[in-house]
Each structure stands twice: as structure tokens, then as C-alpha cells.
Short mmCIF file of C-alpha atoms and ligand atoms in Angstrom, two decimals:
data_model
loop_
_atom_site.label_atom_id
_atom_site.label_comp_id
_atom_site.label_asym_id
_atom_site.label_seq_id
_atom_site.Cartn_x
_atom_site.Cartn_y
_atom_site.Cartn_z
CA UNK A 12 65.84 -27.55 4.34
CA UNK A 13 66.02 -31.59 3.89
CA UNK A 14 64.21 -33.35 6.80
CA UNK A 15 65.64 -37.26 7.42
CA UNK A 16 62.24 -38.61 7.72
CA UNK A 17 63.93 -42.16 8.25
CA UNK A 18 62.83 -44.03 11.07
CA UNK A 19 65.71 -45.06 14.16
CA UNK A 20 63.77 -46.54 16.63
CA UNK A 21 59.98 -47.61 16.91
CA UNK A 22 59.48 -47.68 21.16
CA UNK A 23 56.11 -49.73 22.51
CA UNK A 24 55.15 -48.95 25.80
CA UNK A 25 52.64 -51.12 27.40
CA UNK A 26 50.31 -49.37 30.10
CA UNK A 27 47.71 -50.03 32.48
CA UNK A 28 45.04 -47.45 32.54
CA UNK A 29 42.35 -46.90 35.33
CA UNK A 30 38.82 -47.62 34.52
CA UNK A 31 35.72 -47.41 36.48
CA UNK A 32 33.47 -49.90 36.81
CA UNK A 33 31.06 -49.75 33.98
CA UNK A 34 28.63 -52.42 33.05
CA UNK A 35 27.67 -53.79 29.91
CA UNK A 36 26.47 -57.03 28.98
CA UNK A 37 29.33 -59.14 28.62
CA UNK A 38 30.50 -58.24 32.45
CA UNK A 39 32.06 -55.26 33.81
CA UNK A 40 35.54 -53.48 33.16
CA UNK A 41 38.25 -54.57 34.90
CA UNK A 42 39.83 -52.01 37.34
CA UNK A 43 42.64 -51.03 34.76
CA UNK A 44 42.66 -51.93 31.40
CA UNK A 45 45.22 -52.37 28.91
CA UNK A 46 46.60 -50.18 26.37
CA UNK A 47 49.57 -49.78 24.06
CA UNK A 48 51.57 -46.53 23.44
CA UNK A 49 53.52 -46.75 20.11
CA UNK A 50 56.53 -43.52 19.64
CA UNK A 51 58.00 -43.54 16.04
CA UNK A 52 61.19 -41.50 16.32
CA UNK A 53 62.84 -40.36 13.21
CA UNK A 54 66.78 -39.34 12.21
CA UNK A 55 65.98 -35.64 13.07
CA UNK A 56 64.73 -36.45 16.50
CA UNK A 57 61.00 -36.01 15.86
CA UNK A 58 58.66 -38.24 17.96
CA UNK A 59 55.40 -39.32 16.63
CA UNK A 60 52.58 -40.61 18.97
CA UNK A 61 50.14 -43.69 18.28
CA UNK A 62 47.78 -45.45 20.55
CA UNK A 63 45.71 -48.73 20.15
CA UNK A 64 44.54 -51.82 22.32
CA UNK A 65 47.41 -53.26 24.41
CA UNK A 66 45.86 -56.88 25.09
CA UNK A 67 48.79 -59.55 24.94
CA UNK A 68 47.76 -60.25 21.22
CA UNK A 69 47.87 -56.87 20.01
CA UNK A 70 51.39 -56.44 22.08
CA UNK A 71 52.92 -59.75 19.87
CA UNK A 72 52.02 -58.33 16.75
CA UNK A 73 53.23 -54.78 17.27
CA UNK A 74 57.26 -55.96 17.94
CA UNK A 75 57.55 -57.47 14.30
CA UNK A 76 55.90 -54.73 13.02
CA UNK A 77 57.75 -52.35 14.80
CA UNK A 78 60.87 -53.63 13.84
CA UNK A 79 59.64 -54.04 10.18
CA UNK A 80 59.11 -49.75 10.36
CA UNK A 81 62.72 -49.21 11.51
CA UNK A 82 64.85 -48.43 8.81
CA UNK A 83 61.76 -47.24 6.90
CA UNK A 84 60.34 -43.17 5.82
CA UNK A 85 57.54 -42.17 7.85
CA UNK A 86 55.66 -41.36 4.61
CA UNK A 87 56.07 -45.07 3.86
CA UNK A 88 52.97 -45.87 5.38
CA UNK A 89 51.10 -47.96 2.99
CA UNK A 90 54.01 -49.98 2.67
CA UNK A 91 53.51 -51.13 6.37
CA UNK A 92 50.26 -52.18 5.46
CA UNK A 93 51.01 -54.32 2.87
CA UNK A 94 53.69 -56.26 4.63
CA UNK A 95 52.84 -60.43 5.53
CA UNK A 96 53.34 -60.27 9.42
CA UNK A 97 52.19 -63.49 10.46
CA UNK A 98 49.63 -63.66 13.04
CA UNK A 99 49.11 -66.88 15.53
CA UNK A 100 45.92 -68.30 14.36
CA UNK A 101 45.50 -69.36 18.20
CA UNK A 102 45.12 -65.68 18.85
CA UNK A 103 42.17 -65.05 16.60
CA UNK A 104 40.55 -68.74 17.12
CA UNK A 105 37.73 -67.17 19.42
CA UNK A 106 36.32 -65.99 16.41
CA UNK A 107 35.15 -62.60 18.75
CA UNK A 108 36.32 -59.71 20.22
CA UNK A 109 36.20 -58.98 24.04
CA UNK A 110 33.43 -61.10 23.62
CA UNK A 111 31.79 -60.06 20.99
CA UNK A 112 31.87 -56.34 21.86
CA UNK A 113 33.66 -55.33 18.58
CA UNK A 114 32.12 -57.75 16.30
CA UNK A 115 34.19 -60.51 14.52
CA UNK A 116 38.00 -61.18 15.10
CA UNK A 117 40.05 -61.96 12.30
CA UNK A 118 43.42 -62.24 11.61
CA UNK A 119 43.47 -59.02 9.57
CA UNK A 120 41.20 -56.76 12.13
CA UNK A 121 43.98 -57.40 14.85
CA UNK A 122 46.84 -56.85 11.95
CA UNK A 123 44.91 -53.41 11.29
CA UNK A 124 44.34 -52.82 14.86
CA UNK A 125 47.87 -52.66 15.47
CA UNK A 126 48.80 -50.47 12.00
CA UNK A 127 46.85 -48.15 12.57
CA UNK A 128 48.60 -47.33 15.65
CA UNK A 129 51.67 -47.12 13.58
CA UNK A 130 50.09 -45.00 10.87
CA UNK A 131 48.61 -42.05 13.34
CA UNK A 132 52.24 -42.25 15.13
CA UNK A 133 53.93 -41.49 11.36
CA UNK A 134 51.54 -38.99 10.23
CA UNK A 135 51.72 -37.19 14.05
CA UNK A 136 55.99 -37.15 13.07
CA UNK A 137 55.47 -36.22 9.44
CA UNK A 138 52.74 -33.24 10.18
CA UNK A 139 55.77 -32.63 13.57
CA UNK A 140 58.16 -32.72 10.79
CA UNK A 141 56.47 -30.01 8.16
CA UNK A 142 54.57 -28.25 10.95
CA UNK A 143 51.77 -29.30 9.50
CA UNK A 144 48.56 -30.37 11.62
CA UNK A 145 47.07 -33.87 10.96
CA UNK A 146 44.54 -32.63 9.62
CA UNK A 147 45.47 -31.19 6.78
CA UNK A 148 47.68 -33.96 5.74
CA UNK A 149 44.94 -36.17 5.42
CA UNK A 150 42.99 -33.24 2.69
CA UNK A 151 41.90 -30.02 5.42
CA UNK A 152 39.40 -30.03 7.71
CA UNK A 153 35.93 -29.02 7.05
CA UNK A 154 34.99 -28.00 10.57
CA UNK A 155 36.26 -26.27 13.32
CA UNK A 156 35.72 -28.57 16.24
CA UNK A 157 33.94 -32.21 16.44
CA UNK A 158 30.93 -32.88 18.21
CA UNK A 159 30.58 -36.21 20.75
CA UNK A 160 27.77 -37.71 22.97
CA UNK A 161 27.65 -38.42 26.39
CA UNK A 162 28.88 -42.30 26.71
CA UNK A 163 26.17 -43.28 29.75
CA UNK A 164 26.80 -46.42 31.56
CA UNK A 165 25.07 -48.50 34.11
CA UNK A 166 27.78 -48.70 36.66
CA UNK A 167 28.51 -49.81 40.54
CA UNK A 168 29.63 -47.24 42.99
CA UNK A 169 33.31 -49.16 43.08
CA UNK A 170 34.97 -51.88 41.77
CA UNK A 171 34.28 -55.15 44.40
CA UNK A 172 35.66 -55.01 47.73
CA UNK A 173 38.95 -56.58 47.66
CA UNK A 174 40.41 -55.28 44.08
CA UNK A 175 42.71 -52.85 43.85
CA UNK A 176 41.41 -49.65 42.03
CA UNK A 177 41.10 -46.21 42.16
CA UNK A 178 37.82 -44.08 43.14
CA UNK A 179 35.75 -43.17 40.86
CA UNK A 180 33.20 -39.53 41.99
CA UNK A 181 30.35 -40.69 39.78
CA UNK A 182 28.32 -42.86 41.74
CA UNK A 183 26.45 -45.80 41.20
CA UNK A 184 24.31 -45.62 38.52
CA UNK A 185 21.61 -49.01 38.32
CA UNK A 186 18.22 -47.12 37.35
CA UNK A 187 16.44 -44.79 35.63
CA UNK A 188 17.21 -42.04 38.41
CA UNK A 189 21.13 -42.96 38.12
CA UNK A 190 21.51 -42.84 34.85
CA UNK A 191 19.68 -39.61 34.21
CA UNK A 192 21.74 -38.24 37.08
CA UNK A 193 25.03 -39.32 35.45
CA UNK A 194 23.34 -37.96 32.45
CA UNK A 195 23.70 -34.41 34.27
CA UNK A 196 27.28 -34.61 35.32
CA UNK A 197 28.29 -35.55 31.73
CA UNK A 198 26.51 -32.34 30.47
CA UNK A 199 27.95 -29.71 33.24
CA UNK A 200 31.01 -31.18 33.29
CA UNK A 201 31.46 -31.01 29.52
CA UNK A 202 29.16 -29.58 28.12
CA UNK A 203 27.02 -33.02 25.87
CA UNK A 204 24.14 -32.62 24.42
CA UNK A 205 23.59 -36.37 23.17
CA UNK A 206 23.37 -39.51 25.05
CA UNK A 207 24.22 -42.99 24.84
CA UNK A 208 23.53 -45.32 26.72
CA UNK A 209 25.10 -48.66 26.96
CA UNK A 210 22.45 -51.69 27.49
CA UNK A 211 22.26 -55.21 27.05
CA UNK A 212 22.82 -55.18 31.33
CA UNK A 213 19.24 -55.14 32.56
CA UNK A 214 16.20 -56.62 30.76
CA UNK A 215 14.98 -54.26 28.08
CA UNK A 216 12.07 -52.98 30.16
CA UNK A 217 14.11 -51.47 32.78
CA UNK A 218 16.25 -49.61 29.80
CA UNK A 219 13.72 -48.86 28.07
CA UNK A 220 12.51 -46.73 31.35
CA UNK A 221 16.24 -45.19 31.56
CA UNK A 222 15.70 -43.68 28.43
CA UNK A 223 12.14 -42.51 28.84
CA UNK A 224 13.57 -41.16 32.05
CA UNK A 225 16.61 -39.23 29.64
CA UNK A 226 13.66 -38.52 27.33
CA UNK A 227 11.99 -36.77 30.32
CA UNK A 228 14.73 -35.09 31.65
CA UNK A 229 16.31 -33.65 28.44
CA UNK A 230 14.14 -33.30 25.90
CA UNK A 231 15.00 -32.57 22.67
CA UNK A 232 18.35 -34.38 23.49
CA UNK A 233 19.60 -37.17 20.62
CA UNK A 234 19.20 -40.52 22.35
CA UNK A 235 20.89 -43.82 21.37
CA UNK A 236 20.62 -47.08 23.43
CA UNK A 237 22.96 -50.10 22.61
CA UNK A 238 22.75 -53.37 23.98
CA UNK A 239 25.47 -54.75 21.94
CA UNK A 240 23.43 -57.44 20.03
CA UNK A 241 21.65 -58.60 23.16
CA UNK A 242 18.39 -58.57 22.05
CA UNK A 243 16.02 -61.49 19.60
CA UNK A 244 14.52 -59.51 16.52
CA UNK A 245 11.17 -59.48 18.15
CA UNK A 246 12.82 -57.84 21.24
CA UNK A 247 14.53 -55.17 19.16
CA UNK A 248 10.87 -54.79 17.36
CA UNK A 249 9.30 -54.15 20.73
CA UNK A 250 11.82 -51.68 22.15
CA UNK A 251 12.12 -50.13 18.51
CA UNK A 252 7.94 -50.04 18.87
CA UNK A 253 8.41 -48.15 22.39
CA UNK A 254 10.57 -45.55 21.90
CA UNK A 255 11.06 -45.13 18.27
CA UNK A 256 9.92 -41.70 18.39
CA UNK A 257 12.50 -40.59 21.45
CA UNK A 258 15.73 -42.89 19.86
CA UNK A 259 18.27 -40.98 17.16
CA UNK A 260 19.11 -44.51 16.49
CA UNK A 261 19.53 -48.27 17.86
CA UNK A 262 22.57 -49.51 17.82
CA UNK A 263 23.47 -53.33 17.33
CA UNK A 264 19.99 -54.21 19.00
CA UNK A 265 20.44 -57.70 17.43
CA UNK A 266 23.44 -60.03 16.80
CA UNK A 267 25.16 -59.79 13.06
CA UNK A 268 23.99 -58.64 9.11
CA UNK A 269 21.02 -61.33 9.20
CA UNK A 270 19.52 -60.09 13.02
CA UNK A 271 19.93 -56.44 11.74
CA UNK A 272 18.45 -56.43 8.63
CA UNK A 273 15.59 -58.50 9.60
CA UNK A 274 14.90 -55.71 12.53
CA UNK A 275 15.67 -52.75 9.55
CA UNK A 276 13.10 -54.19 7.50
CA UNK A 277 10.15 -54.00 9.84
CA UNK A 278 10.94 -50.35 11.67
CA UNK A 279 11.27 -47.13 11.17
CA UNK A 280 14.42 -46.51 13.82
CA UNK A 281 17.49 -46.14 12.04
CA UNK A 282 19.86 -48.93 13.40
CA UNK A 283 23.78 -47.72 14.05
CA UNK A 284 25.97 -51.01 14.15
CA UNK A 285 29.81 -51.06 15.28
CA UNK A 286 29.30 -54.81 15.31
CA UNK A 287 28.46 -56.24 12.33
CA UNK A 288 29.76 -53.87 9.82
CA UNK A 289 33.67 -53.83 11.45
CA UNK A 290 35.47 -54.83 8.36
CA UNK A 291 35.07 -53.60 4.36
CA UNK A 292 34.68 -57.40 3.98
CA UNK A 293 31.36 -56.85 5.87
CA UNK A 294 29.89 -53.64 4.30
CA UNK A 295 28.62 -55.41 0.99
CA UNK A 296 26.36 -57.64 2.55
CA UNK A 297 24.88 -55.14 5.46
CA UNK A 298 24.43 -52.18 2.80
CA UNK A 299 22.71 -54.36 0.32
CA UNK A 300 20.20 -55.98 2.59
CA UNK A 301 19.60 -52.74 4.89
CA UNK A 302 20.59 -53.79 7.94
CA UNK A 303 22.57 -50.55 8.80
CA UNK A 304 21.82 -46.98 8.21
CA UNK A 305 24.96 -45.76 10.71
CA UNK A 306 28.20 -47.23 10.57
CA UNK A 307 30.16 -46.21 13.65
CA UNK A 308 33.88 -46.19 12.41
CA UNK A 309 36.36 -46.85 14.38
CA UNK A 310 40.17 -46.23 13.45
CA UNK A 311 41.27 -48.32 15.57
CA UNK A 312 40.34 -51.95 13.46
CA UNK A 313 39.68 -50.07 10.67
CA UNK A 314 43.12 -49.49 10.29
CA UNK A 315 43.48 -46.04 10.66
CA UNK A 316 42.50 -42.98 9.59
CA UNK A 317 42.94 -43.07 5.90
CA UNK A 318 40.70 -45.96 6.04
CA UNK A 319 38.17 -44.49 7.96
CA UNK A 320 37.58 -41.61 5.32
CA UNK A 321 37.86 -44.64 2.77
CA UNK A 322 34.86 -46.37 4.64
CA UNK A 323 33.20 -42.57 5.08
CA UNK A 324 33.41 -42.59 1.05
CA UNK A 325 31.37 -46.03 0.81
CA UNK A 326 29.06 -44.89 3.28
CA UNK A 327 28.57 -41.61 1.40
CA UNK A 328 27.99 -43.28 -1.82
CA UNK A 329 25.39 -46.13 -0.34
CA UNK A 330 23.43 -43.19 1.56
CA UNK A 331 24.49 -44.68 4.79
CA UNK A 332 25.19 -42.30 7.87
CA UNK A 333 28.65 -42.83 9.41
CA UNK A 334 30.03 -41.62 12.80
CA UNK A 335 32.51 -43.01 15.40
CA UNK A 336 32.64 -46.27 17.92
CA UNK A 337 34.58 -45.81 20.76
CA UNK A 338 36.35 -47.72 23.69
CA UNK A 339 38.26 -47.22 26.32
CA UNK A 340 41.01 -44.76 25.08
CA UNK A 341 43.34 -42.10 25.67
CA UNK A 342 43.67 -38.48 24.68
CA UNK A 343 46.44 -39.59 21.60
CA UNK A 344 43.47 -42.00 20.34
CA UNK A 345 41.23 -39.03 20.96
CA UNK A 346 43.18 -36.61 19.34
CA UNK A 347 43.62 -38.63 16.23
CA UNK A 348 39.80 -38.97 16.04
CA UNK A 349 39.34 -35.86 15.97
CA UNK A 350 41.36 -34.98 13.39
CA UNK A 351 40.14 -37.38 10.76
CA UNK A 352 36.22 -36.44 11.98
CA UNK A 353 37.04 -32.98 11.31
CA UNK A 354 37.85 -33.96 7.69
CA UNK A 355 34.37 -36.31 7.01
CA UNK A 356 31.99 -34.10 4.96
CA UNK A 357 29.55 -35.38 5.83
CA UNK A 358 29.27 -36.50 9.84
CA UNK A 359 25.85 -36.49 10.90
CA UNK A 360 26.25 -37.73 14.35
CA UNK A 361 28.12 -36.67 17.41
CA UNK A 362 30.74 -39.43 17.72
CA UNK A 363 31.33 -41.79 20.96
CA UNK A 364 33.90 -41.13 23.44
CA UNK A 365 35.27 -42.95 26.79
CA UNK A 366 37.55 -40.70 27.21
CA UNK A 367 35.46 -38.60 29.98
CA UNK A 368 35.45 -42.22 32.14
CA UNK A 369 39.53 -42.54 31.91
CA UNK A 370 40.85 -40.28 34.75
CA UNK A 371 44.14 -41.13 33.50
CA UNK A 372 46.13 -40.03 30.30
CA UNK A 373 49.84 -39.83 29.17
CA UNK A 374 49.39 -36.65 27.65
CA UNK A 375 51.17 -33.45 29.53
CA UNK A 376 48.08 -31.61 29.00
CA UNK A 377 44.39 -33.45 29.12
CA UNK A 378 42.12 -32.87 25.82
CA UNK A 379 38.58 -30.94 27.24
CA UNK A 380 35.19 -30.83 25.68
CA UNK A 381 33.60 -27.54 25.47
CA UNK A 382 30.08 -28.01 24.72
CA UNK A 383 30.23 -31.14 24.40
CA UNK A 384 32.94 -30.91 21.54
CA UNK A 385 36.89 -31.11 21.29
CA UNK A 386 38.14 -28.06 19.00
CA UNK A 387 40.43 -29.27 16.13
CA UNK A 388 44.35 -28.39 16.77
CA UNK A 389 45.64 -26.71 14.10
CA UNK A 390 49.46 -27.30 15.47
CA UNK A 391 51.53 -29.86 13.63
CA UNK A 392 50.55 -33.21 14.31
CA UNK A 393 48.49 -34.39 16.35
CA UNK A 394 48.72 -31.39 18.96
CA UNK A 395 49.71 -33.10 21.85
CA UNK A 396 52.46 -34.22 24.01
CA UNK A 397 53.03 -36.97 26.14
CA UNK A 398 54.00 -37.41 29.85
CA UNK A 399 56.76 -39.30 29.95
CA UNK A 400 56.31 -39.55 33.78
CA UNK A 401 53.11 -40.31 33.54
CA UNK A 402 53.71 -43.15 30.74
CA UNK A 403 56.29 -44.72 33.30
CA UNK A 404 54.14 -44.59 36.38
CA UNK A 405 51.25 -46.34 33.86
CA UNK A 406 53.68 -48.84 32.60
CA UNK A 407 55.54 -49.51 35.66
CA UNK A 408 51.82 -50.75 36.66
CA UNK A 409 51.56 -52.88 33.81
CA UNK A 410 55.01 -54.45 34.49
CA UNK A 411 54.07 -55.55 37.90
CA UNK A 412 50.42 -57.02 37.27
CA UNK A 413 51.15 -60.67 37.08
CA UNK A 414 49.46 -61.01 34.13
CA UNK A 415 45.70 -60.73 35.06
CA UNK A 416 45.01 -57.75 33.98
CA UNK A 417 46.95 -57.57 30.92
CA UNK A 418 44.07 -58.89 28.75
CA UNK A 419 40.83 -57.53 28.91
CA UNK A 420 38.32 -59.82 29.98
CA UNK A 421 35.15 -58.09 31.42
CA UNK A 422 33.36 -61.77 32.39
CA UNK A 423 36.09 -62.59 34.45
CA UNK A 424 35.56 -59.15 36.18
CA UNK A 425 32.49 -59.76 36.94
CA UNK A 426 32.99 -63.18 37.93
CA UNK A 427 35.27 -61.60 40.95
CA UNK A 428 31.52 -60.37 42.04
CA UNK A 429 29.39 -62.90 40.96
CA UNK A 430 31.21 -66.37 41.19
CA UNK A 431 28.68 -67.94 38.79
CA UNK A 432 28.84 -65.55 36.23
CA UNK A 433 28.74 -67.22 32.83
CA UNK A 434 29.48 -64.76 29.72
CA UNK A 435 25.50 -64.74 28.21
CA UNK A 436 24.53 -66.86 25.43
CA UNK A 437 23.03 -64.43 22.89
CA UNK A 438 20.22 -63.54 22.27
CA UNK A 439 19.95 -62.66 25.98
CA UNK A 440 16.35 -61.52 25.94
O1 GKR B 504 33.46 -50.62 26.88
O2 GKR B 504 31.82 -51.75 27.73
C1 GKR B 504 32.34 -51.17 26.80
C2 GKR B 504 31.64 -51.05 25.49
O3 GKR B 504 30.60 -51.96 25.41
C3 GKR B 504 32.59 -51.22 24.33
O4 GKR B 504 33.43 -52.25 24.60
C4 GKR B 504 31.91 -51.37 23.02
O5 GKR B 504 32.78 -51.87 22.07
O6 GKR B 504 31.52 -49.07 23.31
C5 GKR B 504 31.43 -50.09 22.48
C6 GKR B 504 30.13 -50.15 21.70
O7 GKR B 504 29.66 -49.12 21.31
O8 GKR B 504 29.62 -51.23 21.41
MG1 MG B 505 28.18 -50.17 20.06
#
């Protein structure tokens, strides 16, 4: 039978997503957060799902693209990739992303933030198309389901009095005793048997008691702790010092390649970075000097997940671990994940996911971790649907936020409870 595999319409759909008020130590999320649902629909009527970030920026950027993948095959991927989209410099002038919370900003991270969107939406159509799982179009997968930690955060009860949000049934959690308590939802609910938690919110003392307290509490558990680059050297030395023998890794302890490799030379902790290796511009540098023995991929600015079994390749073949970064994201962005980690050989750590924190989705049916892991789909594409109702309801919101929201900006969240909040000069401590 002969498929038309041409594309008739590219649809971008907006949405404002609840999220809980998690802490970390540029600020706190914002009550809803924004992110971008991208349907590729083809001649014969097959819908392909993408998802990525849906900050103004990233929102600009998709509609020329989109309109650049109309007319085009879905298997004409690479194509995309190679097209000159301009992007406003003004929009990648900060230099940083979310403040620094996804390492550098250039013009081609938020150009391959917004592909790869594209590129998960054409393979979910073309694997829709020849009832094929993702999976397997991107070479098989080696494993049956894909392992993720626990994403702990140091979080308020509620968002501040006054903003509009929903409510949230995990507590506050501002100590050692929170945290490992959150700890223990995370594993009944679903089943985790690593933790992360974020830092860079309290000075490292008090986090380095949170995860003696995990240590305590679950031993034998993988821990990680990452302040997002918030420490000097000699304050990653001294928490590296204190619980190097409790830690699976640290992760971006210090700020950028020179920080990092400087810590990597003088301890024994392997150091995980999803901040200063972001780009493949980036990976020369940190793998010759040392500075990273995890790269956390993410497909997201790595442009998808073709690249992100690319970068697996390098890491492979420079003896560097890899696993996955995550933020705030959907079930479509978690779907896709899993798909390409079930194809990496060699993934030696469980990945990161948000997804337990987003009591919202778009998806008809909600992805759940058993034991801690999602089980690979082996339907065609990516294996899910989407709400339609649900996408409405979430975009409707995003359509009547005047504009505050629509660009995350977790300072100025925190700013609603702390008027004087300045956005940290790094190092913090
Ligand atoms: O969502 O607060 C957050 C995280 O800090 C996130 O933005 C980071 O990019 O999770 C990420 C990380 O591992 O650094
Ligand atoms: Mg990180």
C-alpha cells in the first residue's frame, strides 16, 4: 500500500501547565509553566505528537519552522535541520538559560530546542504510519523498560498567598525530615529507587544533612545532589569530602568546563553536568580536561533524539557515562525519552524525570512508573494519545494569562514572596 507521508498542516498549541512550587536556586517555579505542543499531520490523516519548551522565544521560532515542514515528507527530517531560520539575536542576548539552569543559550540550542520537537512529532507519524514503534525506527531497543530517579525538591507547602494555583498533596518540604519524607512518597507512589535532590537553595551544610538524612533512611539507595553550579571549587571539595562515599555522583557542583574540571581533578566523586556540557560545541573541551564523567542528555536542546544517541556515541567512545536531564515536561516528552533511552547500550544511570511533579498532561491516558521505571511501548509511535480536551482547557489558560506567565522566570516567582529577591550572583557559597 503507498502511504502520502506529505505533510498538510503543522498545528502549535501553546499551554500552560500546573507546577508546584519547587525551589531551586535561581527562585521557585511559577504556578504554571509554559509549554508547547507541536501535531504534524500528514495527507493520510496521521497525527504525530512533539513537545518542547513553550517560552515566547521558543513559540517565535516554531511558526517559521512550522511552516517551513508543510509541504515537506515526514522522513525529511534532517532536512529541517539544516534549514537557515533566523533567530532574533535579542532573544539569545542573555547569554543563559532560565538563568543559567540549562547552561549556555545560543542561537542554535533554542533552534534545536524547537526541532527537536518537530523531529519526535515526524518520527511519532512515520512509526503511526508503518505501525512501527519509535523505537525501533531509531535501530531497536535494547531493554524492556527504562529506569528513572526520584526528582526531590525543597519545596513550600503552596504557591504564596494571593497567586492563583492549584494544590499540590506533597507538603512542604524545607529540611532534612521533609525531604526524606517526600523521599517516601516518591518511592510508594512509584516505585524509585534513586534520588536526586535539587540544591543550590540552602547553604551546603543544611543539604549536605538532607542527604545524610536520605543516606540514613534508604541505604543502599543511589544519591545525587545538584546545586546547579552554586557552589566555589573549594565548596564542591568540601561537600565532595563529606559525602563522597554516600553520592552516585555530583552534579554541576561548580559553574562551567574550568569550575568542573578543577573540582574533577582533586576528588574521587564522579561529577554529572547538564550545564556545561549542553552543546557538541562543548564536549571537546569538558572530555579532554575531565571535568565530566556523566553527561545528562537532554533531547530537548540537543535536538532530538537522533542526536542524543549521537552524543551517547561520543560519550561511549571518551569513557564518559551518559544519562538524561530533565525539566518540567509532559508525558509526549516523556514518552519520547523513553524510547530513545531504551535504545542507549550503554545507560548506566536511572534518568531524571519531573514528570511525577506535573499533575497535568494532554495525554488521554497518563504514563506510570512501576518500580520506579516506565515500560517501553512497543505500539507504533510514540504510544500515546493526546486529549484534545485537555490540550484546550491547558491552552485556553495560556490564552488568557496576560502574558506573565508565558515565560518562565523562577526569580520573578520568588520575588512575588520575597520582594528583594535578587537572582544570586554565582558562586553562591
Ligand atoms: O526545574 O528547578 C528546576 C531544575 O533546576 C531544572 O530547571 C534544571 O534544569 O532539573 C534541571 C537540572 O538538573 O539542573
Ligand atoms: Mg542538573
Amino acid at each position: 500500500m503507498t502511504r502520502d507521508l506529505t505533510v498538510t498542516e503543522v498545528r502549535l498549541t501553546p499551554i500552560l501547565v500546573a507546577d508546584p512550587p519547587l525551589l531551586n536556586t535561581q527562585g521557585v517555579h511559577q504556578p504554571y509553566t509554559p509549554r508547547l505542543i507541536v501535531e504534524v499531520v500528514t495527507a493520510d490523516g496521521v497525527t504525530g505528537l512533539g513537545e518542547t519548551y513553550g517560552d515566547t522565544k521558543y513559540l517565535e521560532l516554531a511558526r517559521p519552522l512550522a511552516d517551513r515542514l508543510t509541504g515537506r515528507q515526514i522522513t525529511d527530517v534532517n532536512a529541517l535541520f539544516g534549514l537557515d531560520i533566523a533567530v532574533d539575536p535579542a532573544r539569545v542576548d542573555s547569554s543563559v538559560d532560565v538563568g543559567g539552569l540549562r547552561g549556555v543559550l545560543s542561537a542554535d540550542k533554542l533552534r534545536l530546542s524547537v526541532l527537536s520537537a518537530f523531529e519526535v512529532a515526524c518520527l511519532d507519524a512515520l512509526g503511526k504510519a508503518l505501525g512501527l514503534p519509535v523505537h525501533a525506527l531509531l535501530g531497536g531497543k535494547v531493554r524492556d523498560s527504562v529506569e528513572y530517579s526520584a526528582y526531590l525538591f525543597y519545596k513550600w507547602a503552596g504557591h504564596p498567598k494571593g497567586v492563583a494555583g492549584e494544590k499540590d498533596d506533597w507538603g512542604a518540604a524545607l529540611d532534612p525530615a521533609g525531604v526524606v519524607e517526600q523521599a517516601r512518597r516518591f518511592k510508594e507512589r512509584h516505585g524509585f529507587t534513586s534520588f536526586k535532590l535539587k540544591g543550590g537553595v540552602f547553604p551546603p551544610e543544611q543539604e549536605i544533612a538532607a542527604v545524610r538524612a536520605l543516606a540514613d533512611a534508604f541505604p543502599g539507595h543511589p544519591l545525587r545532589l545538584d546545586p546547579n553550579g552554586a557552589w566555589s571549587v573549594e565548596t564542591s571539595l568540601r561537600v565532595a569530602a563529606e559525602l563522597g562515599g554516600l553520592l552516585e555522583y555530583l552534579e554541576d557542583p561548580a559553574l562551567g568546563t574550568p569550575a568542573m574540571a578543577e573540582v574533577a581533578a582533586r576528588t574521587d566523586v564522579p561529577l554529572a553536568t547538564n550545564m556545561c556540557v549542553t552543546t557538541f560545541a562543548e564536549i571537546e573541551e569538558a572530555f579532554t580536561r575531565g571535568a565530566v564523567q556523566v553527561v545528562l542528555s537532554d533531547h530537548h536542546y540537543w535536538g532530538g533524539l537522533r542526536n542524543t544517541q549521537r552524543l551517547a556515541a561520543i560519550c561511549h567512545a571518551f569513557g564518559v557515562g551518559v544519562s538524561m536531564h530533565s525539566n518540567t515536561h509532559l508525558g509526549i516528552s516523556l514518552a519520547a525519552m523513553t524510547h530513545v533511552a531504551a535504545t542507549v547500550a550503554d545507560l548506566d544511570h536511572a534518568c531524571d524525570s519531573h514528570y511525577p511533579w506535573q499533575s497535568e498532561d494532554v495525554l488521554a491516558e497518563r504514563l506510570t512508573f512501576t518500580g520506579g521505571r516506565i515500560a517501553v511501548s512497543d505500539a507504533p509511535g510514540l504510544g500515546v494519545e493526546l486529549d484534545r480536551d485537555e490540550l484546550a482547557r491547558l491552552h485556553r489558560r495560556w490564552t488568557e494569562d496576560d502574558g506573565a506567565l508565558r515565560d518562565r522566570d523562577d526569580a520573578a516567582a520568588m520575588r512575588v514572596a520575597e520582594p528583594d529577591w535578587v537572582t544570586p550572583t554565582m558562586p553562591r557559597w
